[in-house]
mmCIF file of C-alpha atoms in Angstrom:
data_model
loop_
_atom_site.group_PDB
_atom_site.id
_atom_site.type_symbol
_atom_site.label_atom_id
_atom_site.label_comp_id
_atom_site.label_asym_id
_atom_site.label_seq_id
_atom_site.Cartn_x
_atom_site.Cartn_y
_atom_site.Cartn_z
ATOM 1 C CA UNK A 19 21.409 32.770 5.049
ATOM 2 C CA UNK A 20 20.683 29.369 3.610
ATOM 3 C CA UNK A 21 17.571 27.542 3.187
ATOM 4 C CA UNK A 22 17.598 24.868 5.081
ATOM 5 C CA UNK A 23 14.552 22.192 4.347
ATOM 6 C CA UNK A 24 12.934 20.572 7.736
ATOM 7 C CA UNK A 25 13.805 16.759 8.148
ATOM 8 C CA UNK A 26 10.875 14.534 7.476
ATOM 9 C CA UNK A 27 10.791 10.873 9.199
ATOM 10 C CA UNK A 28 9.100 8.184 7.618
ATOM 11 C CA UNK A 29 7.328 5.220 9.646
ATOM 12 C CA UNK A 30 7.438 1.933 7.773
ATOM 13 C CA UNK A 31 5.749 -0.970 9.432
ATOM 14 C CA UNK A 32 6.606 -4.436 7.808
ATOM 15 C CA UNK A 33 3.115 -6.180 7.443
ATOM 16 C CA UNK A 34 4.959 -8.832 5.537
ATOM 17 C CA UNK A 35 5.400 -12.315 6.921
ATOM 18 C CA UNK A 36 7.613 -13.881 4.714
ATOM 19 C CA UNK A 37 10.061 -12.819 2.319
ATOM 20 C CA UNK A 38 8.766 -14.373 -0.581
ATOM 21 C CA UNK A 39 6.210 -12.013 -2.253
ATOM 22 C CA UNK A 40 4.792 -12.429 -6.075
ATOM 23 C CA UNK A 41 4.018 -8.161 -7.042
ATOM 24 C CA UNK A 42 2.845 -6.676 -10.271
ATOM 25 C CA UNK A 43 2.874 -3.301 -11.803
ATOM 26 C CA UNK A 44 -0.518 -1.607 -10.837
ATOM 27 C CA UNK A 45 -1.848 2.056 -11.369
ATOM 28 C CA UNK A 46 -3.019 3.591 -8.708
ATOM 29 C CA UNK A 47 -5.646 6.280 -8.754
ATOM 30 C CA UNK A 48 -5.346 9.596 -7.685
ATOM 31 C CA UNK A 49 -9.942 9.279 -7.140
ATOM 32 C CA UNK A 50 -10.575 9.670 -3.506
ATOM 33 C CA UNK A 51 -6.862 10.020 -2.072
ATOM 34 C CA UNK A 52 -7.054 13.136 0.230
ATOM 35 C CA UNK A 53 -4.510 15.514 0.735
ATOM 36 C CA UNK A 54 -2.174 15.011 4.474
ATOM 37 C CA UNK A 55 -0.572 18.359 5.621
ATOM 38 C CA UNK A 56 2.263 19.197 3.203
ATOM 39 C CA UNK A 57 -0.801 19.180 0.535
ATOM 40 C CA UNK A 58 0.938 15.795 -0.663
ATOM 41 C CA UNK A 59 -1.390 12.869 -1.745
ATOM 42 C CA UNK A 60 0.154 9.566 -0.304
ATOM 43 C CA UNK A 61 -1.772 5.814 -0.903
ATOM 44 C CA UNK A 62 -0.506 4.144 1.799
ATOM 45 C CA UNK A 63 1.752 0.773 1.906
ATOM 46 C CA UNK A 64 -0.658 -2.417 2.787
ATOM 47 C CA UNK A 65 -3.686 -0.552 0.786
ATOM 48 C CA UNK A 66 -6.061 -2.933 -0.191
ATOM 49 C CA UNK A 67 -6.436 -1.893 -4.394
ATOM 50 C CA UNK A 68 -8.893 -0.904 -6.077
ATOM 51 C CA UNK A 69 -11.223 -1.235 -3.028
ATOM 52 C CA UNK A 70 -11.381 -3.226 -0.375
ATOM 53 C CA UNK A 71 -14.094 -5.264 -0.824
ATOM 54 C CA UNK A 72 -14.996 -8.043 -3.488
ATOM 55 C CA UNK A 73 -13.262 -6.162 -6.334
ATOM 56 C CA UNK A 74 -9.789 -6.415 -4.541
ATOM 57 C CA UNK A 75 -7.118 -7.484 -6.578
ATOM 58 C CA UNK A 76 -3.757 -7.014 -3.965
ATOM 59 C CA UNK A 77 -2.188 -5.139 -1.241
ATOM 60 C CA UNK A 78 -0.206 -2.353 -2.187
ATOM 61 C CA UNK A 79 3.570 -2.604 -1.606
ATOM 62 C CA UNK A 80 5.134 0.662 -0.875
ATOM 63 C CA UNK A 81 3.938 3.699 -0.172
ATOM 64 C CA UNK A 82 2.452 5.859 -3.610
ATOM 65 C CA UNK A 83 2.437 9.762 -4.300
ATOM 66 C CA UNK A 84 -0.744 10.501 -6.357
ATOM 67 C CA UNK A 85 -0.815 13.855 -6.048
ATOM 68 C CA UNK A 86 -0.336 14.785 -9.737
ATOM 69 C CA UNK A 87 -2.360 12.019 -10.686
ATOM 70 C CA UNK A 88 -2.589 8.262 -11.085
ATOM 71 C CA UNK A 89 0.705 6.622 -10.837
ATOM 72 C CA UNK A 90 2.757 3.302 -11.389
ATOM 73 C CA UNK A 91 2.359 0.861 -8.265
ATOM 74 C CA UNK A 92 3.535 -2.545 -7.128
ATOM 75 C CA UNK A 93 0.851 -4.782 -5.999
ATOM 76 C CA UNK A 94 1.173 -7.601 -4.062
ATOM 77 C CA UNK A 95 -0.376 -10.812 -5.320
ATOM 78 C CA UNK A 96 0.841 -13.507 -3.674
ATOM 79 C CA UNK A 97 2.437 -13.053 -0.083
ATOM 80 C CA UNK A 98 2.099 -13.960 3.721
ATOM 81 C CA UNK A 99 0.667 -10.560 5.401
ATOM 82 C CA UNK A 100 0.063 -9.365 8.690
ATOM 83 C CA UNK A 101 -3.289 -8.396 8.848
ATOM 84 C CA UNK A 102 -3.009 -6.680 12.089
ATOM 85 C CA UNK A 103 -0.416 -4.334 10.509
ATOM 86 C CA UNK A 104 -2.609 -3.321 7.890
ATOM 87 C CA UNK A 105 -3.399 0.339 7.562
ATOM 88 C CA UNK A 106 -6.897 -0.953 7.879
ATOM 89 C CA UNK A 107 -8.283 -4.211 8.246
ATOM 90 C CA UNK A 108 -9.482 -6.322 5.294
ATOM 91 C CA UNK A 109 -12.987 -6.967 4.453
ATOM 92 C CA UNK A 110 -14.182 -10.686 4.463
ATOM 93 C CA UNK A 111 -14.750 -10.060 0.686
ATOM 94 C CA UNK A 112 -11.290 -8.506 0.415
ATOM 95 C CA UNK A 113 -9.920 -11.887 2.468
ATOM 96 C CA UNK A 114 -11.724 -13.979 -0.138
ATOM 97 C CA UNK A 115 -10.947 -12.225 -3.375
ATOM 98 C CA UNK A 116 -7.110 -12.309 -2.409
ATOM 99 C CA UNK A 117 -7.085 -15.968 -2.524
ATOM 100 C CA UNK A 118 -3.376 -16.380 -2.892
ATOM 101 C CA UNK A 119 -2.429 -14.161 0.147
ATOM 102 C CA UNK A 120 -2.438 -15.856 3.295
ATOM 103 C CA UNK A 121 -3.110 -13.623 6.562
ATOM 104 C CA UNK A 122 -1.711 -14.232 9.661
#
């Protein structure tokens, strides 16, 4: 009998508000990422990177596998976002460091 592998859905919400976005390659560490229940290590699309305080330098644009390590990223720079559909909600110091994204 054949193995047959279980399907897996993925749930994408758009928390972009406009289709003009400015992204740059970032990496993103594997530090603090913990494991969801296929063992995989997955930084979330809309991720506020590195942190999400004063040090924030973008919002993260698709979703990253780090569980091997630190991988290549696109960060967003330079967008129109959706706060509310934010994995979590930026910090005032996040808002203010990201001075060239606008949330709505």
């Amino acid at each position: 009998m054949p193995y047959v592998k279980p399907v897996v859905t993925a749930n994408r919400i758009n928390f972009l508000a406009s289709s003009k976005v400015q992204a740059f390659t970032y990496q993103v560490s594997a530090a603090g990422v913990a494991a969801d229940s296929n063992g995989r290590k997955i930084v979330k699309a809309g991720t506020i990177l590195p942190a999400n305080d004063a040090t924030a330098q973008g919002i993260l644009y698709t979703d990253v596998d780090v569980t091997n390590g630190p991988q290549p990223g696109s960060l967003i720079v330079e967008a129109y976002v959706l706060q509310a559909r934010l994995p979590v909600a930026p910090a005032a110091e996040a808002k203010d460091a990201l001075s060239k994204i606008t949330f709505r």
